PDB file of C-alpha atoms and ligand atoms in Angstrom:
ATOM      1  CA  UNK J   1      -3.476 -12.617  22.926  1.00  0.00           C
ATOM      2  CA  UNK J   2      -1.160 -15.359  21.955  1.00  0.00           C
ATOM      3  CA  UNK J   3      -2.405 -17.506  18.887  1.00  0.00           C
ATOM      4  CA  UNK J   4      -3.017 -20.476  21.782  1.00  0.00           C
ATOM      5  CA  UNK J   5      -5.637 -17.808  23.262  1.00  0.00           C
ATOM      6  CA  UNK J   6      -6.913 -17.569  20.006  1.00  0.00           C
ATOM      7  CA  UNK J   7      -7.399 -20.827  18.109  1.00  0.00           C
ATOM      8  CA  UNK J   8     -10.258 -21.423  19.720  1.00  0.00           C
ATOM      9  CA  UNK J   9     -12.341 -18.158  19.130  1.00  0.00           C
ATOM     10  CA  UNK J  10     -11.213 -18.803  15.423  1.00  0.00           C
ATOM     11  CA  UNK J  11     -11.890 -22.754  14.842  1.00  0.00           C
ATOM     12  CA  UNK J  12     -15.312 -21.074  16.260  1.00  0.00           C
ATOM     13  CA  UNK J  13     -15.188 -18.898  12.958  1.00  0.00           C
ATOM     14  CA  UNK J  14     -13.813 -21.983  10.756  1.00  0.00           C
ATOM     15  CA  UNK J  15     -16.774 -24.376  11.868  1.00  0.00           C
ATOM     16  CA  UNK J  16     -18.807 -21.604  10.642  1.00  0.00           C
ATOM     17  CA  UNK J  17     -18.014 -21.719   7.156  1.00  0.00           C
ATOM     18  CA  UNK J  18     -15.799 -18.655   7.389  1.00  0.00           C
ATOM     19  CA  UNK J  19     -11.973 -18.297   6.023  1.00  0.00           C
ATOM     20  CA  UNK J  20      -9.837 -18.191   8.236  1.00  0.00           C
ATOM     21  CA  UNK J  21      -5.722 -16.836   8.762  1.00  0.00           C
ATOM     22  CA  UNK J  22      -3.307 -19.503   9.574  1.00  0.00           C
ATOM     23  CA  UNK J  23      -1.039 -19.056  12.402  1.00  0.00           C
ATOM     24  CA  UNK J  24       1.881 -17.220  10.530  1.00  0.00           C
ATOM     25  CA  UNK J  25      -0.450 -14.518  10.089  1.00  0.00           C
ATOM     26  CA  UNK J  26      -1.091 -13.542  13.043  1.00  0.00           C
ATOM     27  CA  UNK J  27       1.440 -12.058  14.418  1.00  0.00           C
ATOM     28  CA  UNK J  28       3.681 -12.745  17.458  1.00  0.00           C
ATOM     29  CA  UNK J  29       4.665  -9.470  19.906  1.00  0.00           C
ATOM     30  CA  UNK J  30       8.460 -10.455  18.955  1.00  0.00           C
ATOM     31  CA  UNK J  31       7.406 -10.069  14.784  1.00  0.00           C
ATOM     32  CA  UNK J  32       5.366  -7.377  15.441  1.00  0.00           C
ATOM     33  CA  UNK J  33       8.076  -5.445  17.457  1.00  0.00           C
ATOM     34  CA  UNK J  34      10.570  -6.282  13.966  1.00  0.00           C
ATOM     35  CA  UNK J  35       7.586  -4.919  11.802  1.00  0.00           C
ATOM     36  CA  UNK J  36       7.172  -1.359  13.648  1.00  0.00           C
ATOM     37  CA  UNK J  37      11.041  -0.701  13.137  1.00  0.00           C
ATOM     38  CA  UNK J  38      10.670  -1.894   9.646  1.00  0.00           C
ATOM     39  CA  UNK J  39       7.648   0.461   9.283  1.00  0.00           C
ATOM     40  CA  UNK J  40       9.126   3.168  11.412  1.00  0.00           C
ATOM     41  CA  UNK J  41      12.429   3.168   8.761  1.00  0.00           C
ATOM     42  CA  UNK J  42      10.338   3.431   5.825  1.00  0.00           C
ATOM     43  CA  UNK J  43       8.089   6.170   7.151  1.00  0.00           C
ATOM     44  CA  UNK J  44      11.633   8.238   7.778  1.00  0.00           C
ATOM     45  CA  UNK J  45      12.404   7.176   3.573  1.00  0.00           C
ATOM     46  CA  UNK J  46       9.007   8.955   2.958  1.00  0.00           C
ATOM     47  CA  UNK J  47       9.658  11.867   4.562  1.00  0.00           C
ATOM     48  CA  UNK J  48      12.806  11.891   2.943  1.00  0.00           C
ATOM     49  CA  UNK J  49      11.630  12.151  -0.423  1.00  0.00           C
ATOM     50  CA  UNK J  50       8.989  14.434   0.537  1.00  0.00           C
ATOM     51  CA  UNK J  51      11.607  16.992   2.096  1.00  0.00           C
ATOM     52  CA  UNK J  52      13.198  17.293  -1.745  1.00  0.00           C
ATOM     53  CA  UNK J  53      10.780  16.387  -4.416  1.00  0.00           C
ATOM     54  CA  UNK J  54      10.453  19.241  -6.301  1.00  0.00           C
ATOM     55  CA  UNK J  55       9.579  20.346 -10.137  1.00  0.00           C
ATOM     56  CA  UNK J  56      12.465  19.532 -12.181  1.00  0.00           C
ATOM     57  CA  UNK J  57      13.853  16.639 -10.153  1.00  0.00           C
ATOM     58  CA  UNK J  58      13.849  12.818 -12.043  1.00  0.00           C
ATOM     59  CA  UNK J  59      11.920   9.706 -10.750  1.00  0.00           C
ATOM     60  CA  UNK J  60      15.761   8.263 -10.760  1.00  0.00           C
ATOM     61  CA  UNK J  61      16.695  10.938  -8.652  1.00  0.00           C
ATOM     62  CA  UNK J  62      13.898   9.727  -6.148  1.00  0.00           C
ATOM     63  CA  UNK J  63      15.319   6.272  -6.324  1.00  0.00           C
ATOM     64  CA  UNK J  64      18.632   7.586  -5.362  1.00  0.00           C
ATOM     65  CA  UNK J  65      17.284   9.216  -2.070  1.00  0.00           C
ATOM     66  CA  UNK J  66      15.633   6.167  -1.373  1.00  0.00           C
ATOM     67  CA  UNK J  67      18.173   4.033  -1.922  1.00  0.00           C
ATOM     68  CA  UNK J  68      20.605   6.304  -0.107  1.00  0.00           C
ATOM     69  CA  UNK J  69      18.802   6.777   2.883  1.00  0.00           C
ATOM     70  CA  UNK J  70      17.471   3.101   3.306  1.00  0.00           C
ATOM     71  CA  UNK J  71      21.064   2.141   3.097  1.00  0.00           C
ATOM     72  CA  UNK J  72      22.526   4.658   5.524  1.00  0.00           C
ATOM     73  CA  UNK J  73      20.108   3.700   8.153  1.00  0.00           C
ATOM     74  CA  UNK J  74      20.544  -0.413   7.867  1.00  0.00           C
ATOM     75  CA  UNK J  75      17.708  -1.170   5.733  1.00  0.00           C
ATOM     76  CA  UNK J  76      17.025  -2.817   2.296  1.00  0.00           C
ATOM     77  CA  UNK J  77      14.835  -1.269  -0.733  1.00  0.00           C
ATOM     78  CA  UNK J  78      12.570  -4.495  -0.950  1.00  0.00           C
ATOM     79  CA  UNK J  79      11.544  -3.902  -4.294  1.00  0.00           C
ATOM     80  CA  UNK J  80      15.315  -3.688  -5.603  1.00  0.00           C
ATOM     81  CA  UNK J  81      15.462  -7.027  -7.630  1.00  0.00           C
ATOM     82  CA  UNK J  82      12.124  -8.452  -6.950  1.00  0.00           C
ATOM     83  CA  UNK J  83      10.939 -10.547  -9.135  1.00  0.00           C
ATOM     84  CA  UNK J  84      13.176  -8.629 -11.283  1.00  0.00           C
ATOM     85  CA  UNK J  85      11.697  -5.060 -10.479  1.00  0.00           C
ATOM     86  CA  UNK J  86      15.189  -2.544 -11.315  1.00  0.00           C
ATOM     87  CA  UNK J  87      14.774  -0.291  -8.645  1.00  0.00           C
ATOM     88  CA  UNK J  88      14.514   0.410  -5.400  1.00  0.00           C
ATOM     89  CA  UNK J  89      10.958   2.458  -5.178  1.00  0.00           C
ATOM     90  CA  UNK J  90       8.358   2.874  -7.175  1.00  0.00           C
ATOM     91  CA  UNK J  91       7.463   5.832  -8.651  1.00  0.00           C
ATOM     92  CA  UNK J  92       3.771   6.287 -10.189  1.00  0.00           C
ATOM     93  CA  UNK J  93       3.143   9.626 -12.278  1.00  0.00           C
ATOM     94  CA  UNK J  94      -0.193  11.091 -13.390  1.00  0.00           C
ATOM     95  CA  UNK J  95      -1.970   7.901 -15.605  1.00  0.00           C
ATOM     96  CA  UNK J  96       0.217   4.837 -14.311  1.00  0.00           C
ATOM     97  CA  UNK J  97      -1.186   3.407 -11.405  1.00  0.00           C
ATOM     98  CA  UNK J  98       1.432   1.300 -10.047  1.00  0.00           C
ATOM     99  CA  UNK J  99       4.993   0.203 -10.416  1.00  0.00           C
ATOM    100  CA  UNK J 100       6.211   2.926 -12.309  1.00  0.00           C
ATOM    101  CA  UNK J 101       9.920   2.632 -12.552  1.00  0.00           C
ATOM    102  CA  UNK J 102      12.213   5.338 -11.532  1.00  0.00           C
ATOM    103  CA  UNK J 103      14.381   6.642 -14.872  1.00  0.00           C
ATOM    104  CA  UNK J 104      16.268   9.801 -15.509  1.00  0.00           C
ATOM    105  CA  UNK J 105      13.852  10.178 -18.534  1.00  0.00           C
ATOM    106  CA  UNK J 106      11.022  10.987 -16.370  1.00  0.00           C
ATOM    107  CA  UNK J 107      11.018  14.807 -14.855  1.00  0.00           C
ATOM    108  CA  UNK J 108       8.400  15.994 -12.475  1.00  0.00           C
ATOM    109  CA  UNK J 109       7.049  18.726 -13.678  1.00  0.00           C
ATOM    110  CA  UNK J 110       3.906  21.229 -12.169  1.00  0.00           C
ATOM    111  CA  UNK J 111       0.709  19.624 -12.797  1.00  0.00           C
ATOM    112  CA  UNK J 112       2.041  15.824 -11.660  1.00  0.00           C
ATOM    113  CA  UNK J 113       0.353  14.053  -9.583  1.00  0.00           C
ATOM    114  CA  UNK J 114       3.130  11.127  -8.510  1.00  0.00           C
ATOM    115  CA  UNK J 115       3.079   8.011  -6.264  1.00  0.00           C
ATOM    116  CA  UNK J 116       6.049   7.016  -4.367  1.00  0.00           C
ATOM    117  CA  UNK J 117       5.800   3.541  -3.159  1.00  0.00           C
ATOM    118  CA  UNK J 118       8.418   2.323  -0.511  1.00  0.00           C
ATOM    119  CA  UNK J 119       8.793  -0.807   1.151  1.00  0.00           C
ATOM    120  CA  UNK J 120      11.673  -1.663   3.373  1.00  0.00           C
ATOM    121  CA  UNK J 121      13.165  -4.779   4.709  1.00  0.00           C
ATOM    122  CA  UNK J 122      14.995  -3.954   8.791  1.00  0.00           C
ATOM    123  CA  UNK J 123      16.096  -6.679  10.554  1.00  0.00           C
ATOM    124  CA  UNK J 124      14.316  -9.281   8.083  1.00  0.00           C
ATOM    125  CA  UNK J 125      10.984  -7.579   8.746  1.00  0.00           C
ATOM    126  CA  UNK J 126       8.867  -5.910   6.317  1.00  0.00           C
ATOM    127  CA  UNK J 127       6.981  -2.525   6.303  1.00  0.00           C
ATOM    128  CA  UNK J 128       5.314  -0.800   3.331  1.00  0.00           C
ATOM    129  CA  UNK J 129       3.599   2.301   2.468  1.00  0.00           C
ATOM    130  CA  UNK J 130       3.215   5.224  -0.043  1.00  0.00           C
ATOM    131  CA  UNK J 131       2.273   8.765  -0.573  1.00  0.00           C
ATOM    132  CA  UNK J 132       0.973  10.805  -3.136  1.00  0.00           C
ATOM    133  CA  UNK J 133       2.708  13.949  -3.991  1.00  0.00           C
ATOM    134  CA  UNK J 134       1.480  16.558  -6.294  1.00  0.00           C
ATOM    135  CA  UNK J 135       4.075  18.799  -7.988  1.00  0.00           C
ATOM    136  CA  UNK J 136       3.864  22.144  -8.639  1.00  0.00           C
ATOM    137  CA  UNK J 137       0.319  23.649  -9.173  1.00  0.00           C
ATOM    138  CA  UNK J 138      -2.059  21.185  -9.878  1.00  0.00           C
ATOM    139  CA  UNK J 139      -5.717  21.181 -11.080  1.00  0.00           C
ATOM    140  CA  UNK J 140      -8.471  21.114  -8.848  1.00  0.00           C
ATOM    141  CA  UNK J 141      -9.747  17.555 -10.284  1.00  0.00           C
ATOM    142  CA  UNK J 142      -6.232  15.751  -9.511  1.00  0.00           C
ATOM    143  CA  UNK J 143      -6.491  17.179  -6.321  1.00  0.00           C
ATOM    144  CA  UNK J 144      -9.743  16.037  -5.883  1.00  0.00           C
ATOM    145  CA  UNK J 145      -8.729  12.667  -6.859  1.00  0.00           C
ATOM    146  CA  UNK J 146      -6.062  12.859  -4.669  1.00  0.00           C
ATOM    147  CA  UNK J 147      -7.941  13.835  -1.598  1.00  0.00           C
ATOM    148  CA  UNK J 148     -10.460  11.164  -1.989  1.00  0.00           C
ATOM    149  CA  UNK J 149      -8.423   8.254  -2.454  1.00  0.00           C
ATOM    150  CA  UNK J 150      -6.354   9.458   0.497  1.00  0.00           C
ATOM    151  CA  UNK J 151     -10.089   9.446   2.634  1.00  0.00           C
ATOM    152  CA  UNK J 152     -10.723   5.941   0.968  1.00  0.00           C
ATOM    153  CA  UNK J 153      -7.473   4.683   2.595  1.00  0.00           C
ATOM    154  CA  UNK J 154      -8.818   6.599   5.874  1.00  0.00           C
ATOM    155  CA  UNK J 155     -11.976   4.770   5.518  1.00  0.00           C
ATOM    156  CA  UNK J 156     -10.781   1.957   4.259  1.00  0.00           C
ATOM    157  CA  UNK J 157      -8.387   1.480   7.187  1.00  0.00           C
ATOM    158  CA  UNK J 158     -11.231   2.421  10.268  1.00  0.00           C
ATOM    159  CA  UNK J 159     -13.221  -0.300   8.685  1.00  0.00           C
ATOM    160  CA  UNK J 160     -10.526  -2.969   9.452  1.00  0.00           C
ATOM    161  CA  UNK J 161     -11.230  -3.991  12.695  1.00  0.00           C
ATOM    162  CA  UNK J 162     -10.910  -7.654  14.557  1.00  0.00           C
ATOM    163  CA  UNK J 163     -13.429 -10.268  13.956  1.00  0.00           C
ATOM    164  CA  UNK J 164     -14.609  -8.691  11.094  1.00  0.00           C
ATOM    165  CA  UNK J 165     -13.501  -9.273   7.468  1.00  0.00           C
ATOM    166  CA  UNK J 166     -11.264  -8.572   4.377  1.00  0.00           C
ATOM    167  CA  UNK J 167     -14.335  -7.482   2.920  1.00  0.00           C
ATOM    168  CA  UNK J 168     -15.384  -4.471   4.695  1.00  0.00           C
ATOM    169  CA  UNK J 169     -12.425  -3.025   3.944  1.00  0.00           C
ATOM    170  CA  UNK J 170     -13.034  -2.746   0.083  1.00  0.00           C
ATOM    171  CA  UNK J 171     -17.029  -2.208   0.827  1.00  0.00           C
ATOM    172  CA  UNK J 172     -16.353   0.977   1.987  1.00  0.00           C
ATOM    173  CA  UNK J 173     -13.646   1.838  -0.514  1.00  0.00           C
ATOM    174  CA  UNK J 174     -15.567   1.467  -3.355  1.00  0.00           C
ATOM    175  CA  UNK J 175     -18.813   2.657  -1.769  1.00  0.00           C
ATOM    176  CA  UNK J 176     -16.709   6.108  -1.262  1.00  0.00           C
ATOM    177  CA  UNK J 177     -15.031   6.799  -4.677  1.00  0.00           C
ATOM    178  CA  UNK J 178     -17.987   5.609  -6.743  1.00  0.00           C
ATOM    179  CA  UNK J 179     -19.956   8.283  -4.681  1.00  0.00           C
ATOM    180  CA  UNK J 180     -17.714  10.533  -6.285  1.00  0.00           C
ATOM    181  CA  UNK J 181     -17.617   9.593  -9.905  1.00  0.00           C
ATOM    182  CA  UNK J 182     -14.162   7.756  -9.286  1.00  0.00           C
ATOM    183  CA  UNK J 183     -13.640   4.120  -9.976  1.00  0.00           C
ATOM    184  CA  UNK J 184     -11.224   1.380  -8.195  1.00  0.00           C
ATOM    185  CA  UNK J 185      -8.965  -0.681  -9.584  1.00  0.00           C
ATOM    186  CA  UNK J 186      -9.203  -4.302  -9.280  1.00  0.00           C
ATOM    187  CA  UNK J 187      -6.040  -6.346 -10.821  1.00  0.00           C
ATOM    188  CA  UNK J 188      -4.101  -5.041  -7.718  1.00  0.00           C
ATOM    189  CA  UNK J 189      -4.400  -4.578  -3.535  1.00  0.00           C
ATOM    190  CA  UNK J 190      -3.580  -4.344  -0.404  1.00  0.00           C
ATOM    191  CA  UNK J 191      -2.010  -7.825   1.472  1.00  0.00           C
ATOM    192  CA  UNK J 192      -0.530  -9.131   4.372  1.00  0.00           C
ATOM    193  CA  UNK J 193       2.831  -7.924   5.095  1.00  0.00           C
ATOM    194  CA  UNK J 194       5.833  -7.976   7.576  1.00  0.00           C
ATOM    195  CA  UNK J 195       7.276 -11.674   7.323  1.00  0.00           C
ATOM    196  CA  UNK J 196       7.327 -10.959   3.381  1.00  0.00           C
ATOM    197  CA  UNK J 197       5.987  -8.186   0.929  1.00  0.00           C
ATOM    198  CA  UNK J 198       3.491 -10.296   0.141  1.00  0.00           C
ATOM    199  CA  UNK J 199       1.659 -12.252   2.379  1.00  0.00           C
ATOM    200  CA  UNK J 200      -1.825 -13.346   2.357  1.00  0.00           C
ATOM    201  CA  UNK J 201      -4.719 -12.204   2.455  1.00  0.00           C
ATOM    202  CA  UNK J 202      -5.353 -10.245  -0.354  1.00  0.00           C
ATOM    203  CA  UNK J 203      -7.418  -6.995   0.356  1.00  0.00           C
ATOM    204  CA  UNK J 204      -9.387  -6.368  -2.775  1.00  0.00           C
ATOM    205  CA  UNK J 205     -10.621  -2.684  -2.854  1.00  0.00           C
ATOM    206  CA  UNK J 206     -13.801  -3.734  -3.879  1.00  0.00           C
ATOM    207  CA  UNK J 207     -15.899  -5.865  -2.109  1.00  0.00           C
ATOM    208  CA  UNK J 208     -18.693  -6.829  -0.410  1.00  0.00           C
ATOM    209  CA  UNK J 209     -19.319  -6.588   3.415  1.00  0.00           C
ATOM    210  CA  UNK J 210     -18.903  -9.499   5.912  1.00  0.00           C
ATOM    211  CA  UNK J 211     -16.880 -11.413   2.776  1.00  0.00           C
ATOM    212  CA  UNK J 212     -13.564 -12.608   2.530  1.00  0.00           C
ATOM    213  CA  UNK J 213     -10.694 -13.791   5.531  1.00  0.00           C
ATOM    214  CA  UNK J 214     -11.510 -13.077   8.957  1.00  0.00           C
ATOM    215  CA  UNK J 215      -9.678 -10.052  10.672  1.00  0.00           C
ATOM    216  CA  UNK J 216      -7.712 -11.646  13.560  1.00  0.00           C
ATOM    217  CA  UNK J 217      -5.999  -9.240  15.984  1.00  0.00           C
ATOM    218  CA  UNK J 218      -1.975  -9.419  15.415  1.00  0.00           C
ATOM    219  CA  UNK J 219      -2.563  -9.733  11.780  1.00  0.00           C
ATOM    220  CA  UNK J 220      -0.669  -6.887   9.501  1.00  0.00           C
ATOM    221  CA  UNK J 221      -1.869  -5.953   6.508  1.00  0.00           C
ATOM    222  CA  UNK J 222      -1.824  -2.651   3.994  1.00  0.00           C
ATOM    223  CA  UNK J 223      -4.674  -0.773   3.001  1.00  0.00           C
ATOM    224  CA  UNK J 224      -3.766   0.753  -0.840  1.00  0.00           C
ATOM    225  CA  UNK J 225      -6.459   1.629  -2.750  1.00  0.00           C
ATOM    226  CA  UNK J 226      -5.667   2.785  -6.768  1.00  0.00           C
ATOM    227  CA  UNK J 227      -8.671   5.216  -7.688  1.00  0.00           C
ATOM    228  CA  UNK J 228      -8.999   6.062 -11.063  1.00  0.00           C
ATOM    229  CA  UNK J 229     -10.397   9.534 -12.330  1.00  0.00           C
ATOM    230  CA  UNK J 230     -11.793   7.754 -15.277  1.00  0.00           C
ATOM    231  CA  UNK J 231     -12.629   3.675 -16.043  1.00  0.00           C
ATOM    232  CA  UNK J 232     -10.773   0.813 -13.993  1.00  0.00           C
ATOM    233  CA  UNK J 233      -9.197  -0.542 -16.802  1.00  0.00           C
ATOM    234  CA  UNK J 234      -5.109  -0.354 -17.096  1.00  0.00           C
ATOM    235  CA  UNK J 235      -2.878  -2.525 -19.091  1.00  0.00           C
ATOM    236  CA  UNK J 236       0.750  -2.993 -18.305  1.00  0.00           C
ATOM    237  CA  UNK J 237       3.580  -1.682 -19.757  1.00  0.00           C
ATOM    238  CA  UNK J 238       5.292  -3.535 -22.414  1.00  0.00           C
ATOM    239  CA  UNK J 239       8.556  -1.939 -22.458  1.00  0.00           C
ATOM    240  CA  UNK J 240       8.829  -2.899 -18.795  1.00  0.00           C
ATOM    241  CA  UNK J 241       6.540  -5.819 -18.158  1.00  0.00           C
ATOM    242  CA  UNK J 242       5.644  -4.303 -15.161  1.00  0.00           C
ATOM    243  CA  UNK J 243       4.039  -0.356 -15.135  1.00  0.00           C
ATOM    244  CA  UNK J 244       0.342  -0.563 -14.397  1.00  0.00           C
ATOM    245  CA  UNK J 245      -1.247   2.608 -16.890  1.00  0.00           C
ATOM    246  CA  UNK J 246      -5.028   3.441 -17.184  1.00  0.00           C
ATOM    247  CA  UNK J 247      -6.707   2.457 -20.791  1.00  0.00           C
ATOM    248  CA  UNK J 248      -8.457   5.612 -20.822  1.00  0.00           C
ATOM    249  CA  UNK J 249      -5.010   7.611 -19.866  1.00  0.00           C
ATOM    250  CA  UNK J 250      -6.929   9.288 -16.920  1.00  0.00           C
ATOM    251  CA  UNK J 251      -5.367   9.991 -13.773  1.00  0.00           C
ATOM    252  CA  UNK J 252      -4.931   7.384 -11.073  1.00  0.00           C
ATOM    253  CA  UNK J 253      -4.114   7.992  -7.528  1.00  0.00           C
ATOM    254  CA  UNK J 254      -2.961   5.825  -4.032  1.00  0.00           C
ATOM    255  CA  UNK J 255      -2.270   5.887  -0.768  1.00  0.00           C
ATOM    256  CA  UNK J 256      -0.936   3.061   1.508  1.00  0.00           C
ATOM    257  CA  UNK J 257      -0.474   2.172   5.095  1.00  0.00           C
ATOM    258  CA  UNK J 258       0.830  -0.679   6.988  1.00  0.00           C
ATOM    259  CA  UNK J 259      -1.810  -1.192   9.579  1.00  0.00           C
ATOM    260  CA  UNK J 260      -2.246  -3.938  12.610  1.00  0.00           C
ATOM    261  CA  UNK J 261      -5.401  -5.169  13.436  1.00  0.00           C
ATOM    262  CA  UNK J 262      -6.351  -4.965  17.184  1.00  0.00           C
ATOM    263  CA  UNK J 263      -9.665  -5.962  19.400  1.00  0.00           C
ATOM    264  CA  UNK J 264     -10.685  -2.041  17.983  1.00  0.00           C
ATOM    265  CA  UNK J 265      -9.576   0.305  15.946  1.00  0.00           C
ATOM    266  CA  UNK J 266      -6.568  -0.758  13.728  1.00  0.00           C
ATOM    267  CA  UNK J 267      -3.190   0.608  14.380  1.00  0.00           C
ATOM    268  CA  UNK J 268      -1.468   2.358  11.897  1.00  0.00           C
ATOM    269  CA  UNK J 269       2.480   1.203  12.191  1.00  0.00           C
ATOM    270  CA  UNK J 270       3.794   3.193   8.980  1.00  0.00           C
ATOM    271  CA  UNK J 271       3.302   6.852  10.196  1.00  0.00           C
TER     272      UNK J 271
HETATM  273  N1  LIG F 301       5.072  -1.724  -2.669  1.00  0.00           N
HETATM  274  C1  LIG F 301       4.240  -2.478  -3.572  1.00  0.00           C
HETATM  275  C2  LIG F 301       2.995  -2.890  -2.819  1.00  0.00           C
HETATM  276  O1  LIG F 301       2.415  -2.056  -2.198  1.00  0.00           O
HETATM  277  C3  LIG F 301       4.954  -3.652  -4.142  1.00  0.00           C
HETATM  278  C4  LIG F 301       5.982  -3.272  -5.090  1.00  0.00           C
HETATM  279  S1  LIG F 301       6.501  -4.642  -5.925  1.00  0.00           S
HETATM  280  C5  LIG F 301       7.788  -4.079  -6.844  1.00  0.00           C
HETATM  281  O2  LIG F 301       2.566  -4.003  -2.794  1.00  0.00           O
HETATM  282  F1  LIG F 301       8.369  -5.071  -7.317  1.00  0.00           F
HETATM  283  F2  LIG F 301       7.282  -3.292  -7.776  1.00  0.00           F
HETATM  284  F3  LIG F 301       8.562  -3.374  -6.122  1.00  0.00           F
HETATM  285 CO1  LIG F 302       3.622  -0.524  -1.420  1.00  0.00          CO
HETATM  286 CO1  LIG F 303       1.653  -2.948  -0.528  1.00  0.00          CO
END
């Protein structure tokens, strides 16, 4: 449906008392055809890194292959020089929870648990995701940790569907790793994407059902929930001014997706 087709189901909505996306939210089939190639390139950087992390190997060394291959293949590392971010990924280990930078001091080594957030630019467009890898043999509780917040994502991501809202995404997010002793963090989430990184709305991972902007279908949006093994609480690095690391120096995990909201089930555009 074009956003003509639209308007009026959503000034239905508005009158309501409900927030509402402007148009350059929603999507147009032209955008959205930009945003799968953007998506479908950083999926391929993804499984590029996860074809050679290994033990042993530097965060920098990830940066290189993402770099590398982005380049090759006509796209730009998004985060290189954003808002003065150094690198072109970002790479997460054990207690940081986001925007880790890459460096040649950090080596993986068995036991890590390490996010590896890419977002590339093709075309103009925007697509975004990351994975968590786990290096080596790794305790039982990280993987836990790691399996859950990948099923919050999941569940997180089924519960994004058109005409509902923001807020049943992080209802069921937080509903599922509190159920398992975990907690979510709440300084950072998911948000509109494919225009720009960052777009509007923002998708808190905590929330309340039937709160927040309403889901229209052609809107993108990521799904990235940060669950910590131990208390929400992080402070940011102040070497870097930008490394997200738990209080408690527990273990934090994500997973993210790129997904499109349709009439049903979402779409995910960053396998
Ligand atoms: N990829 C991150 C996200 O999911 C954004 C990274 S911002 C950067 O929103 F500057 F750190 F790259
Ligand atoms: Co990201
Ligand atoms: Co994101």
């Amino acid at each position: 449906m074009s956003w003509k087709d639209l308007e009026k189901k959503i000034a239905a909505y508005e009158a309501k008392g409900v927030e509402v996306p402007t148009e350059n939210l929603v999507k147009t089939p032209e955008q959205l055809e930009g945003i799968r190639k953007a998506c479908a390139l950083n999926t391929a950087v993804l499984d590029e890194v996860e074809k050679h992390i290994k033990a042993g190997m530097t965060t920098e060394d990830i940066n290189t292959i993402v770099y590398d291959y982005t380049t090759a293949h006509g796209g730009i590392p998004a985060p290189l020089n954003y808002e003065g971010f150094p690198k072109s990924v970002c790479t997460s280990v054990n207690e940081e929870v986001c925007h880790g930078i890459p460096s040649r001091d950090v080596v993986l080594k068995s036991g890590d648990i390490v996010n590896v957030d890419a977002t590339t630019i093709y075309h103009g467009y925007y697509g975004d995701a990351s994975r968590m890898f786990m290096i080596g043999r790794v305790t039982p509780t990280r993987k836990d940790l790691v399996g859950v917040t990948r099923e919050c994502m999941r569940r997180g991501i089924a519960a994004a569907k058109g005409w509902g809202r923001v807020g049943d995404i992080g209802a069921v997010i937080a509903s599922f790793a509190r159920k398992h002793g975990y907690s979510v963090v709440r300084e950072f989430g998911g948000h509109g994407v494919g225009l720009d990184m960052h777009e509007e709305p923002f998708v808190c991972h905590i929330a309340r059902k039937n709160t927040g902007m309403l889901l229209v279908p052609g809107m993108v949006i990521t799904v990235e929930p940060m669950i910590n093994m131990g208390k929400p609480d992080l402070y940011i690095d102040a070497d870097n001014n930008w490394t997200a690391i738990t209080e408690d120096g527990k273990a934090s995990a994500q997973w993210e997706n790129t997904i499109l909201i349709t009439e049903g089930e979402p779409e995910i555009l960053s396998y």
